[in-house]
Short mmCIF file of C-alpha atoms and ligand atoms in Angstrom, two decimals:
data_model
loop_
_atom_site.label_atom_id
_atom_site.label_comp_id
_atom_site.label_asym_id
_atom_site.label_seq_id
_atom_site.Cartn_x
_atom_site.Cartn_y
_atom_site.Cartn_z
CA MET Z 945 112.99 128.41 82.83
CA SER Z 946 111.95 124.80 83.38
CA ARG Z 947 108.50 124.09 84.75
CA GLY Z 948 107.78 122.21 87.95
CA PRO Z 949 107.57 122.95 91.64
CA LYS Z 950 110.06 125.47 93.02
CA THR Z 951 110.65 123.58 96.22
CA VAL Z 952 113.79 122.79 98.21
CA ALA Z 953 114.21 120.74 101.38
CA VAL Z 954 117.10 121.27 103.79
CA ILE Z 955 117.80 118.22 105.93
CA GLY Z 956 120.42 117.11 108.46
CA LEU Z 957 122.69 114.24 107.38
CA GLN Z 958 124.29 113.36 110.72
CA TRP Z 959 122.95 113.38 114.31
CA GLY Z 960 121.44 116.87 114.20
CA ASP Z 961 122.93 120.34 114.77
CA GLU Z 962 124.58 120.39 111.34
CA GLY Z 963 123.74 124.07 110.86
CA LYS Z 964 120.22 123.80 109.41
CA GLY Z 965 119.16 127.09 111.02
CA LYS Z 966 121.97 129.01 109.39
CA ILE Z 967 121.43 127.54 105.92
CA VAL Z 968 117.63 127.85 106.07
CA ASP Z 969 117.93 131.49 107.15
CA LEU Z 970 120.30 132.12 104.28
CA LEU Z 971 118.07 130.48 101.66
CA SER Z 972 114.92 132.04 103.13
CA GLY Z 973 115.89 135.35 101.56
CA ARG Z 974 114.43 133.98 98.33
CA ALA Z 975 111.66 131.78 99.72
CA ASP Z 976 108.00 132.76 99.66
CA VAL Z 977 107.18 130.08 102.23
CA VAL Z 978 109.32 128.27 104.84
CA VAL Z 979 107.91 125.09 106.40
CA ARG Z 980 108.78 122.95 109.45
CA TYR Z 981 107.32 119.47 108.88
CA GLN Z 982 108.51 117.13 111.68
CA GLY Z 983 109.98 117.11 115.18
CA GLY Z 984 109.14 119.69 117.78
CA ASN Z 985 110.96 121.90 120.20
CA ASN Z 986 113.65 119.25 120.63
CA ALA Z 987 115.14 121.23 117.73
CA GLY Z 988 117.39 124.20 118.36
CA HIS Z 989 118.29 126.05 115.17
CA THR Z 990 120.77 128.88 115.51
CA LEU Z 991 120.80 131.95 113.25
CA VAL Z 992 123.51 134.59 113.45
CA VAL Z 993 122.70 137.80 111.61
CA ASP Z 994 124.85 140.93 112.00
CA GLY Z 995 126.44 139.32 115.04
CA ARG Z 996 123.10 138.77 116.78
CA GLN Z 997 122.19 135.19 117.67
CA THR Z 998 118.63 133.86 117.53
CA VAL Z 999 117.66 130.28 118.40
CA MET Z 1000 114.50 128.84 116.85
CA HIS Z 1001 112.78 125.81 118.34
CA LEU Z 1002 109.43 125.64 116.56
CA VAL Z 1003 109.02 128.67 114.34
CA PRO Z 1004 110.70 128.10 110.94
CA SER Z 1005 114.11 129.69 110.53
CA GLY Z 1006 112.71 131.91 107.75
CA ALA Z 1007 111.14 134.19 110.37
CA LEU Z 1008 113.87 136.84 110.11
CA HIS Z 1009 112.80 137.49 106.50
CA ALA Z 1010 109.59 139.51 106.38
CA GLN Z 1011 108.55 138.28 102.91
CA ALA Z 1012 108.55 134.61 103.91
CA VAL Z 1013 105.33 133.07 105.25
CA CYS Z 1014 106.21 130.61 108.02
CA VAL Z 1015 104.28 127.35 108.21
CA ILE Z 1016 104.26 124.64 110.87
CA GLY Z 1017 103.02 121.46 109.21
CA GLY Z 1018 100.92 118.61 110.56
CA GLY Z 1019 103.92 116.35 111.16
CA VAL Z 1020 105.27 118.65 113.88
CA VAL Z 1021 104.41 118.10 117.55
CA ILE Z 1022 103.70 121.45 119.16
CA ASP Z 1023 104.07 122.59 122.75
CA PRO Z 1024 101.65 125.55 122.63
CA THR Z 1025 103.31 127.43 125.49
CA VAL Z 1026 106.73 127.19 123.86
CA LEU Z 1027 105.33 128.24 120.48
CA LEU Z 1028 103.61 131.31 121.89
CA GLN Z 1029 106.70 132.31 123.84
CA GLU Z 1030 108.77 132.11 120.67
CA VAL Z 1031 106.15 134.07 118.70
CA ASP Z 1032 106.04 136.75 121.42
CA GLU Z 1033 109.82 137.12 121.39
CA LEU Z 1034 109.89 137.46 117.61
CA ARG Z 1035 106.97 139.92 117.57
CA ALA Z 1036 108.71 142.06 120.17
CA ARG Z 1037 111.44 142.44 117.54
CA GLY Z 1038 108.94 143.45 114.87
CA LEU Z 1039 109.05 140.02 113.20
CA LEU Z 1040 106.09 137.78 112.24
CA ALA Z 1041 104.16 141.02 112.22
CA GLY Z 1042 101.33 140.62 109.72
CA ALA Z 1043 98.28 138.38 110.04
CA GLY Z 1044 99.07 135.23 108.08
CA SER Z 1045 102.82 135.46 108.63
CA LEU Z 1046 102.70 132.23 110.67
CA LEU Z 1047 100.33 129.38 109.85
CA VAL Z 1048 99.90 126.29 112.02
CA SER Z 1049 98.41 123.02 110.79
CA GLN Z 1050 95.13 121.93 112.31
CA GLU Z 1051 96.50 118.38 112.10
CA ALA Z 1052 99.58 119.02 114.25
CA HIS Z 1053 99.57 117.10 117.51
CA ILE Z 1054 99.92 118.92 120.80
CA ILE Z 1055 102.62 118.16 123.37
CA LEU Z 1056 100.81 118.14 126.71
CA PRO Z 1057 102.30 118.45 130.20
CA TYR Z 1058 101.99 114.70 130.81
CA HIS Z 1059 104.11 114.00 127.71
CA LYS Z 1060 106.95 115.99 129.25
CA ALA Z 1061 106.45 114.39 132.67
CA ILE Z 1062 106.49 110.88 131.14
CA ASP Z 1063 109.53 111.64 128.95
CA GLN Z 1064 111.54 112.92 131.93
CA ALA Z 1065 110.40 110.25 134.40
CA ARG Z 1066 111.25 107.44 131.98
CA GLU Z 1067 114.71 108.86 131.40
CA ARG Z 1068 115.32 109.03 135.16
CA LYS Z 1069 114.15 105.44 135.48
CA ARG Z 1070 116.45 104.28 132.67
CA GLY Z 1071 119.47 105.66 134.54
CA LYS Z 1072 122.66 104.75 132.70
CA GLY Z 1073 120.65 103.28 129.82
CA MET Z 1074 118.99 106.62 129.12
CA ILE Z 1075 118.46 107.78 125.54
CA GLY Z 1076 119.46 111.29 126.54
CA THR Z 1077 116.26 112.86 125.19
CA THR Z 1078 115.72 116.58 125.31
CA GLY Z 1079 112.96 115.99 127.87
CA ARG Z 1080 110.50 118.00 125.79
CA GLY Z 1081 107.87 115.25 125.59
CA ILE Z 1082 108.55 114.46 121.93
CA GLY Z 1083 108.50 110.64 122.16
CA PRO Z 1084 105.33 110.36 124.28
CA ALA Z 1085 103.52 112.86 122.01
CA TYR Z 1086 104.31 110.84 118.88
CA GLU Z 1087 103.36 107.65 120.74
CA ASP Z 1088 99.90 109.09 121.45
CA LYS Z 1089 99.57 110.13 117.81
CA SER Z 1090 100.16 106.54 116.68
CA ALA Z 1091 98.02 105.14 119.50
CA ARG Z 1092 95.20 107.46 118.37
CA THR Z 1093 94.98 109.06 121.80
CA GLY Z 1094 96.58 112.36 120.84
CA LEU Z 1095 94.99 115.81 120.80
CA ARG Z 1096 95.52 118.05 117.80
CA MET Z 1097 95.34 121.74 117.01
CA ALA Z 1098 91.91 121.08 115.51
CA ASP Z 1099 90.74 119.81 118.92
CA LEU Z 1100 92.12 122.87 120.65
CA SER Z 1101 89.97 125.07 118.40
CA ARG Z 1102 86.85 123.57 120.08
CA PRO Z 1103 87.14 124.41 123.80
CA GLU Z 1104 84.23 122.28 125.06
CA HIS Z 1105 85.23 119.21 123.13
CA PHE Z 1106 88.91 119.72 124.05
CA THR Z 1107 88.07 120.04 127.76
CA LYS Z 1108 86.08 116.80 127.72
CA ARG Z 1109 88.78 114.83 125.85
CA LEU Z 1110 91.63 116.15 127.99
CA ARG Z 1111 89.76 115.23 131.18
CA GLU Z 1112 89.32 111.64 129.97
CA ILE Z 1113 92.87 111.24 128.71
CA LEU Z 1114 94.47 112.87 131.75
CA ALA Z 1115 92.75 110.39 134.09
CA ASP Z 1116 94.54 107.57 132.24
CA LYS Z 1117 97.85 109.39 132.04
CA ASN Z 1118 97.77 110.20 135.74
CA ASP Z 1119 97.19 106.54 136.56
CA TYR Z 1120 100.20 105.66 134.40
CA LEU Z 1121 102.40 108.38 135.89
CA HIS Z 1122 101.49 107.40 139.43
CA ALA Z 1123 101.41 103.59 139.18
CA MET Z 1124 104.20 102.96 136.69
CA LEU Z 1125 106.56 105.86 137.19
CA ALA Z 1126 105.85 106.82 140.81
CA GLU Z 1127 105.25 110.42 139.77
CA GLU Z 1128 102.79 112.99 141.13
CA ARG Z 1129 99.41 113.28 139.44
CA LEU Z 1130 98.99 116.40 137.31
CA ASP Z 1131 96.24 118.92 138.07
CA PHE Z 1132 93.55 119.15 135.40
CA GLU Z 1133 92.20 122.62 136.24
CA ALA Z 1134 95.53 124.44 135.93
CA MET Z 1135 96.35 122.53 132.75
CA ILE Z 1136 93.09 123.22 130.93
CA ARG Z 1137 93.13 126.90 131.87
CA GLU Z 1138 96.57 127.42 130.34
CA LEU Z 1139 95.79 125.35 127.25
CA LEU Z 1140 92.53 127.11 126.47
CA ASP Z 1141 94.30 130.40 126.89
CA CYS Z 1142 96.94 129.28 124.37
CA GLY Z 1143 94.15 128.00 122.10
CA ARG Z 1144 92.49 131.43 122.01
CA ARG Z 1145 95.76 133.07 121.02
CA LEU Z 1146 96.67 130.45 118.43
CA ALA Z 1147 93.20 130.25 116.85
CA PRO Z 1148 93.82 132.81 114.08
CA MET Z 1149 96.91 130.87 112.94
CA ILE Z 1150 95.35 127.40 112.80
CA VAL Z 1151 94.45 126.53 109.21
CA ASP Z 1152 94.60 123.77 106.58
CA THR Z 1153 98.29 124.24 105.81
CA SER Z 1154 98.32 121.32 103.37
CA SER Z 1155 95.89 123.09 101.01
CA PHE Z 1156 97.74 126.37 101.52
CA LEU Z 1157 101.02 124.75 100.45
CA ASP Z 1158 99.47 123.04 97.46
CA ALA Z 1159 98.07 126.35 96.22
CA ALA Z 1160 101.41 128.10 96.81
CA ILE Z 1161 103.38 125.45 94.93
CA ARG Z 1162 100.91 125.43 92.03
CA ALA Z 1163 101.13 129.22 91.83
CA GLY Z 1164 104.90 128.89 91.32
CA LYS Z 1165 105.92 130.20 94.74
CA THR Z 1166 109.29 129.15 96.14
CA VAL Z 1167 108.88 126.88 99.14
CA LEU Z 1168 111.64 125.83 101.52
CA PHE Z 1169 111.14 122.81 103.78
CA GLU Z 1170 113.21 122.94 106.98
CA GLY Z 1171 114.14 119.60 108.49
CA ALA Z 1172 114.86 119.12 112.15
CA GLN Z 1173 117.24 116.60 113.79
CA GLY Z 1174 119.34 114.47 111.43
CA ALA Z 1175 119.22 111.30 109.36
CA LEU Z 1176 120.88 109.13 112.02
CA LEU Z 1177 118.21 110.19 114.53
CA ASP Z 1178 115.45 108.95 112.19
CA VAL Z 1179 113.12 106.51 113.96
CA ASP Z 1180 113.37 104.00 111.08
CA HIS Z 1181 116.83 104.50 109.61
CA GLY Z 1182 118.77 105.91 112.54
CA THR Z 1183 120.70 104.33 115.39
CA TYR Z 1184 117.60 102.80 116.99
CA PRO Z 1185 116.69 102.99 119.85
CA PHE Z 1186 118.97 106.03 120.29
CA VAL Z 1187 116.88 108.13 117.93
CA THR Z 1188 114.11 110.68 118.01
CA SER Z 1189 110.49 109.66 117.39
CA SER Z 1190 109.95 111.07 113.90
CA ASN Z 1191 111.25 110.49 110.38
CA THR Z 1192 113.90 113.05 109.60
CA GLY Z 1193 114.80 112.46 105.94
CA SER Z 1194 113.34 113.98 102.79
CA GLY Z 1195 110.69 111.25 102.77
CA ALA Z 1196 109.09 112.95 105.75
CA VAL Z 1197 108.47 116.17 103.84
CA ALA Z 1198 105.43 114.76 102.06
CA ASN Z 1199 103.61 113.39 105.08
CA GLY Z 1200 104.74 116.05 107.50
CA ALA Z 1201 103.91 119.04 105.34
CA GLY Z 1202 100.94 117.42 103.63
CA VAL Z 1203 102.23 117.69 100.07
CA ALA Z 1204 102.63 115.00 97.40
CA PRO Z 1205 106.11 113.40 97.22
CA ARG Z 1206 106.68 114.72 93.70
CA GLN Z 1207 106.05 118.27 94.86
CA LEU Z 1208 109.54 118.18 96.36
CA ARG Z 1209 112.05 119.15 93.66
CA ARG Z 1210 115.43 119.45 95.30
CA VAL Z 1211 117.17 118.25 98.45
CA VAL Z 1212 120.07 119.98 100.17
CA GLY Z 1213 121.72 117.79 102.81
CA ILE Z 1214 123.65 119.51 105.57
CA SER Z 1215 126.74 118.08 107.16
CA LYS Z 1216 129.43 119.41 109.41
CA ALA Z 1217 133.01 118.96 108.24
CA TYR Z 1218 133.33 116.74 111.34
CA THR Z 1219 130.68 114.96 113.43
CA THR Z 1220 128.79 115.70 116.64
CA ARG Z 1221 126.14 113.92 118.63
CA VAL Z 1222 124.21 114.94 121.74
CA GLY Z 1223 122.59 112.27 123.88
CA SER Z 1224 123.46 108.57 124.10
CA GLY Z 1225 124.09 106.01 121.37
CA PRO Z 1226 126.81 104.68 119.09
CA PHE Z 1227 129.25 107.14 117.49
CA PRO Z 1228 132.22 105.30 115.95
CA THR Z 1229 134.39 108.33 115.16
CA GLU Z 1230 133.95 109.99 118.58
CA LEU Z 1231 137.09 111.55 120.04
CA ASN Z 1232 137.24 111.17 123.82
CA ASP Z 1233 140.47 113.09 124.05
CA ALA Z 1234 141.99 116.56 123.83
CA LEU Z 1235 141.15 116.76 120.15
CA GLY Z 1236 137.47 116.10 120.87
CA GLU Z 1237 137.63 118.80 123.52
CA ARG Z 1238 139.23 121.15 121.03
CA LEU Z 1239 136.45 120.61 118.48
CA ARG Z 1240 133.86 121.24 121.21
CA LYS Z 1241 135.56 124.47 122.23
CA GLU Z 1242 136.38 125.81 118.77
CA GLY Z 1243 133.03 124.75 117.36
CA GLY Z 1244 131.00 126.00 120.33
CA GLU Z 1245 129.51 122.52 120.52
CA TYR Z 1246 126.93 122.89 123.27
CA GLY Z 1247 123.26 122.03 122.68
CA ALA Z 1248 121.11 124.91 121.42
CA THR Z 1249 118.12 123.41 123.25
CA THR Z 1250 119.49 121.80 126.42
CA GLY Z 1251 122.97 123.35 126.71
CA ARG Z 1252 124.51 119.88 127.01
CA PRO Z 1253 128.08 119.47 125.72
CA ARG Z 1254 127.99 117.75 122.33
CA ARG Z 1255 130.13 114.68 121.72
CA CYS Z 1256 132.61 115.43 118.91
CA GLY Z 1257 134.57 113.33 116.41
CA TRP Z 1258 135.91 112.95 112.88
CA PHE Z 1259 133.79 113.20 109.73
CA ASP Z 1260 132.20 109.84 108.97
CA ALA Z 1261 131.62 109.19 105.27
CA MET Z 1262 129.76 105.95 106.05
CA VAL Z 1263 127.11 107.97 107.91
CA VAL Z 1264 126.76 110.73 105.35
CA ARG Z 1265 126.76 108.35 102.38
CA LYS Z 1266 123.81 106.47 103.86
CA SER Z 1267 121.93 109.70 104.54
CA VAL Z 1268 122.60 110.98 101.01
CA ARG Z 1269 121.20 107.75 99.57
CA LEU Z 1270 118.09 107.69 101.77
CA SER Z 1271 117.13 111.28 101.08
CA GLY Z 1272 118.18 111.58 97.44
CA VAL Z 1273 120.43 114.49 98.29
CA ASP Z 1274 121.36 116.69 95.30
CA ALA Z 1275 124.10 118.70 96.99
CA ILE Z 1276 125.78 119.04 100.36
CA ALA Z 1277 125.86 122.18 102.45
CA LEU Z 1278 129.14 121.67 104.31
CA THR Z 1279 129.39 123.68 107.52
CA LYS Z 1280 132.06 124.46 110.11
CA LEU Z 1281 135.06 123.82 107.88
CA ASP Z 1282 136.69 126.72 109.79
CA VAL Z 1283 136.64 124.67 113.01
CA LEU Z 1284 139.17 122.23 111.52
CA THR Z 1285 141.75 124.99 110.99
CA GLY Z 1286 144.95 124.18 112.85
CA ILE Z 1287 144.37 120.44 113.19
CA ASP Z 1288 147.02 118.41 111.38
CA PRO Z 1289 146.69 115.70 110.23
CA LEU Z 1290 142.94 115.42 109.65
CA ARG Z 1291 141.10 112.14 109.45
CA LEU Z 1292 138.11 110.98 107.43
CA CYS Z 1293 136.32 107.73 108.24
CA VAL Z 1294 136.09 105.75 105.01
CA GLY Z 1295 134.94 102.33 106.24
CA TYR Z 1296 134.06 100.14 109.22
CA ARG Z 1297 135.39 96.92 110.70
CA LEU Z 1298 133.42 94.68 113.02
CA ALA Z 1299 135.17 91.82 114.83
CA GLY Z 1300 138.17 92.29 112.55
CA GLN Z 1301 136.16 92.08 109.31
CA ALA Z 1302 135.40 94.94 106.92
CA ILE Z 1303 131.63 95.54 106.77
CA GLU Z 1304 129.33 97.31 104.35
CA GLY Z 1305 126.96 99.91 105.72
CA ILE Z 1306 125.80 100.56 109.27
CA PRO Z 1307 124.81 97.64 111.53
CA ALA Z 1308 121.13 97.68 112.52
CA LEU Z 1309 121.83 96.58 116.09
CA ALA Z 1310 123.09 99.38 118.34
CA ASP Z 1311 125.38 96.96 120.22
CA ASP Z 1312 127.07 95.96 116.95
CA TYR Z 1313 127.38 99.57 115.86
CA GLU Z 1314 128.91 100.36 119.25
CA ALA Z 1315 131.58 97.70 118.58
CA VAL Z 1316 132.45 98.98 115.10
CA GLU Z 1317 135.97 100.24 114.49
CA PRO Z 1318 136.36 103.08 112.02
CA VAL Z 1319 138.86 102.86 109.16
CA TYR Z 1320 140.53 106.22 108.63
CA GLU Z 1321 142.23 108.02 105.82
CA GLU Z 1322 144.63 110.81 106.79
CA LEU Z 1323 144.81 114.15 105.05
CA ALA Z 1324 147.06 117.14 105.64
CA GLY Z 1325 145.52 120.01 107.58
CA TRP Z 1326 145.93 123.77 107.15
CA SER Z 1327 146.75 126.56 109.56
CA GLU Z 1328 145.49 129.73 107.82
CA SER Z 1329 142.18 131.21 109.00
CA ILE Z 1330 139.42 130.64 106.43
CA THR Z 1331 136.57 132.55 108.07
CA ALA Z 1332 136.83 135.48 105.65
CA ALA Z 1333 137.24 133.43 102.45
CA THR Z 1334 134.63 134.27 99.81
CA SER Z 1335 135.59 131.77 97.13
CA VAL Z 1336 136.99 128.26 97.00
CA GLU Z 1337 140.12 129.65 95.31
CA GLN Z 1338 140.88 131.60 98.48
CA LEU Z 1339 140.99 128.44 100.58
CA PRO Z 1340 144.35 126.80 101.39
CA ALA Z 1341 145.12 123.89 99.05
CA ALA Z 1342 144.80 121.40 101.94
CA ALA Z 1343 141.27 122.64 102.71
CA ARG Z 1344 140.32 122.27 99.04
CA ARG Z 1345 141.72 118.74 99.04
CA TYR Z 1346 139.76 117.87 102.19
CA VAL Z 1347 136.49 119.07 100.64
CA ALA Z 1348 137.21 117.33 97.32
CA ARG Z 1349 137.95 114.02 99.04
CA LEU Z 1350 134.81 114.32 101.15
CA GLU Z 1351 132.73 114.93 98.00
CA GLU Z 1352 134.26 111.86 96.39
CA LEU Z 1353 133.48 109.72 99.41
CA VAL Z 1354 129.82 110.74 99.76
CA GLY Z 1355 129.13 110.85 96.03
CA VAL Z 1356 127.53 114.30 95.70
CA PRO Z 1357 129.05 117.75 95.30
CA VAL Z 1358 129.31 120.43 97.95
CA GLY Z 1359 126.93 123.17 96.77
CA ILE Z 1360 127.17 125.43 99.81
CA LEU Z 1361 130.31 125.88 101.91
CA SER Z 1362 130.11 127.55 105.31
CA THR Z 1363 133.15 128.94 107.12
CA GLY Z 1364 131.55 130.70 110.07
CA PRO Z 1365 128.22 131.18 111.86
CA GLY Z 1366 127.36 134.46 110.09
CA ARG Z 1367 125.09 134.78 107.07
CA ASP Z 1368 127.92 136.27 105.03
CA GLN Z 1369 130.39 133.49 105.87
CA THR Z 1370 128.97 131.26 103.17
CA MET Z 1371 129.97 130.34 99.63
CA MET Z 1372 127.02 129.56 97.37
CA LEU Z 1373 128.66 127.31 94.81
CA SER Z 1374 125.39 126.14 93.30
CA ASP Z 1375 122.11 127.84 94.09
CA PRO Z 1376 119.41 125.34 95.10
CA PHE Z 1377 116.70 127.79 94.00
CA ASP Z 1378 118.12 127.94 90.47
CA PHE Z 1379 115.70 125.72 88.54
CA SER Z 1380 116.89 126.68 85.09
CA SER Z 1381 118.49 123.30 84.44
P1 LIG F 495 120.95 123.12 113.62
O1 LIG F 495 120.22 122.46 114.74
O2 LIG F 495 121.24 122.17 112.49
O3 LIG F 495 120.27 124.36 113.13
O4 LIG F 495 122.35 123.53 114.21
P2 LIG F 495 122.61 124.29 115.62
O5 LIG F 495 122.18 125.70 115.48
O6 LIG F 495 122.06 123.49 116.73
O7 LIG F 495 124.18 124.17 115.73
C1 LIG F 495 125.04 124.68 114.76
C2 LIG F 495 125.96 125.72 115.42
O8 LIG F 495 127.05 125.99 114.55
C3 LIG F 495 125.29 127.04 115.69
O9 LIG F 495 125.85 127.58 116.85
C4 LIG F 495 125.68 127.89 114.46
O10 LIG F 495 125.68 129.27 114.73
C5 LIG F 495 127.06 127.38 114.19
N1 LIG F 495 127.51 127.38 112.79
C6 LIG F 495 126.80 127.11 111.66
N2 LIG F 495 127.62 127.11 110.57
C7 LIG F 495 128.86 127.37 111.02
C8 LIG F 495 130.15 127.45 110.41
O11 LIG F 495 130.32 127.26 109.20
N3 LIG F 495 131.22 127.72 111.22
C9 LIG F 495 131.08 127.91 112.56
N4 LIG F 495 132.18 128.17 113.28
N5 LIG F 495 129.89 127.84 113.18
C10 LIG F 495 128.81 127.56 112.43
P1 LIG F 496 118.22 119.91 115.73
O1 LIG F 496 116.99 120.12 114.88
C1 LIG F 496 120.61 117.09 118.05
C2 LIG F 496 118.46 113.88 120.12
C3 LIG F 496 118.48 113.93 121.63
C4 LIG F 496 118.43 112.45 121.94
C5 LIG F 496 117.49 111.90 120.87
C6 LIG F 496 116.05 111.77 121.31
O2 LIG F 496 118.63 121.07 116.53
O3 LIG F 496 119.31 119.30 114.91
P2 LIG F 496 114.09 113.51 121.75
O4 LIG F 496 113.98 114.64 122.73
O5 LIG F 496 113.93 113.92 120.33
O6 LIG F 496 113.21 112.36 122.10
O7 LIG F 496 115.61 112.96 121.94
O8 LIG F 496 117.56 112.84 119.80
N1 LIG F 496 117.96 115.12 119.46
C7 LIG F 496 118.76 116.01 118.86
N2 LIG F 496 120.11 116.06 118.75
N3 LIG F 496 119.85 118.02 117.44
C8 LIG F 496 118.50 117.98 117.51
O9 LIG F 496 117.71 118.82 116.81
C9 LIG F 496 117.90 116.95 118.27
N4 LIG F 496 116.63 116.63 118.57
C10 LIG F 496 116.68 115.50 119.28
O10 LIG F 496 119.64 114.54 122.11
O11 LIG F 496 119.70 111.86 121.71
MG1 LIG F 497 120.34 122.19 116.80
#
């Protein structure tokens, strides 16, 4: 057995909703600790176990496994009401039962009611130019973090101090809401009452999660880092400004969880066998036709957080290749291959053209990316159902060829292959928690 940290990160390689919840749940069976490290309740991670569906927004997707300690790191922005509601629902099912089964970083910033109000009012004001945010206050909360006007879990643990700071900040926020966005002012008394109530309930969970994780990793525990959103929604490397407000690649694990970069050993990148996007922004391989509608219907492509229909299109190797490079992905978890059954021919995007010229990479300017034309390669489809396949050998030859070509194009192997939403509909071709090599 080789020495070194037993840590794995699972990250999205497209525009989110790649199936992170399913894969994290699956891998959590062998994890001692499962950690969310960025984003907030803009995430919607779906787990299907024995036919029962659970959607996680803030609590790590390891929560269905009793042995796994769930951690919410300092890079996450937390809406306390949403977190407690999720905890209550899980506890009612006998999950997250013991003290210490969920730990929340004292450094995590709090999403406050004015963050949501500002997020939603700005979107209304943008009209057709809207980003299509989830309206959960994510952007304004991260803005306050950078502007050094945010409130953190550590503040919430001190009611008197928190009350004083919130009163000061809310006065400013109300002026902004009223003068700039023509919104109603928010009431301080109701807000503080609810927040302090949440603070009392959360207090036992609020700890120094960074030190906890360091000790766990040094003790040889297996730790799974659960990404939210996807690489193309990254605030630096995504399709700016049509992005979320956090870093979503493996680079964010260190800052968001509070561990050293070299404490992350392995990176699993998740991709659908096609592409989806929810919200506005460029999407070169989008299908605005019956085929797009078919993918939406067969794939159940409706947002797990907002219920919005997801935009659907062909697999884009240009997108996934960039994400693989940025995050140092070791292996791909390829999901939803079953959804492509019955579509013939299939297409893979292998390059881009802009103004008639072949281009390398993804243009930085959204307007340019919007104007890009995808270059496609056609492959034969298959018609046999693959949802019960348990090995690659059982897949139709055309499905094997599709996966092999996709691997070639993105430059890393498929290590996990998913052919349905259930835990058992998964082929583990190489185990990310096997550190023997
Ligand atoms: P996440 O945000 O990355 O966790 O993904 P979502 O949960 O938002 O969306 C993925 C959806 O696809 C969920 O409804 C999953 O249950 C479902 N899903 C995951 N893997 C597969 C698969 O291989 N096949 C099918 N048909 N559905 C899948
Ligand atoms: P999971 O973790 C898909 C998108 C929104 C919008 C943009 C900005 O389930 O993959 P925000 O509310 O973050 O300011 O919205 O980002 N978005 C997601 N799309 N999956 C997600 O999370 C997303 N989280 C945010 O639709 O386009
Ligand atoms: Mg999702």
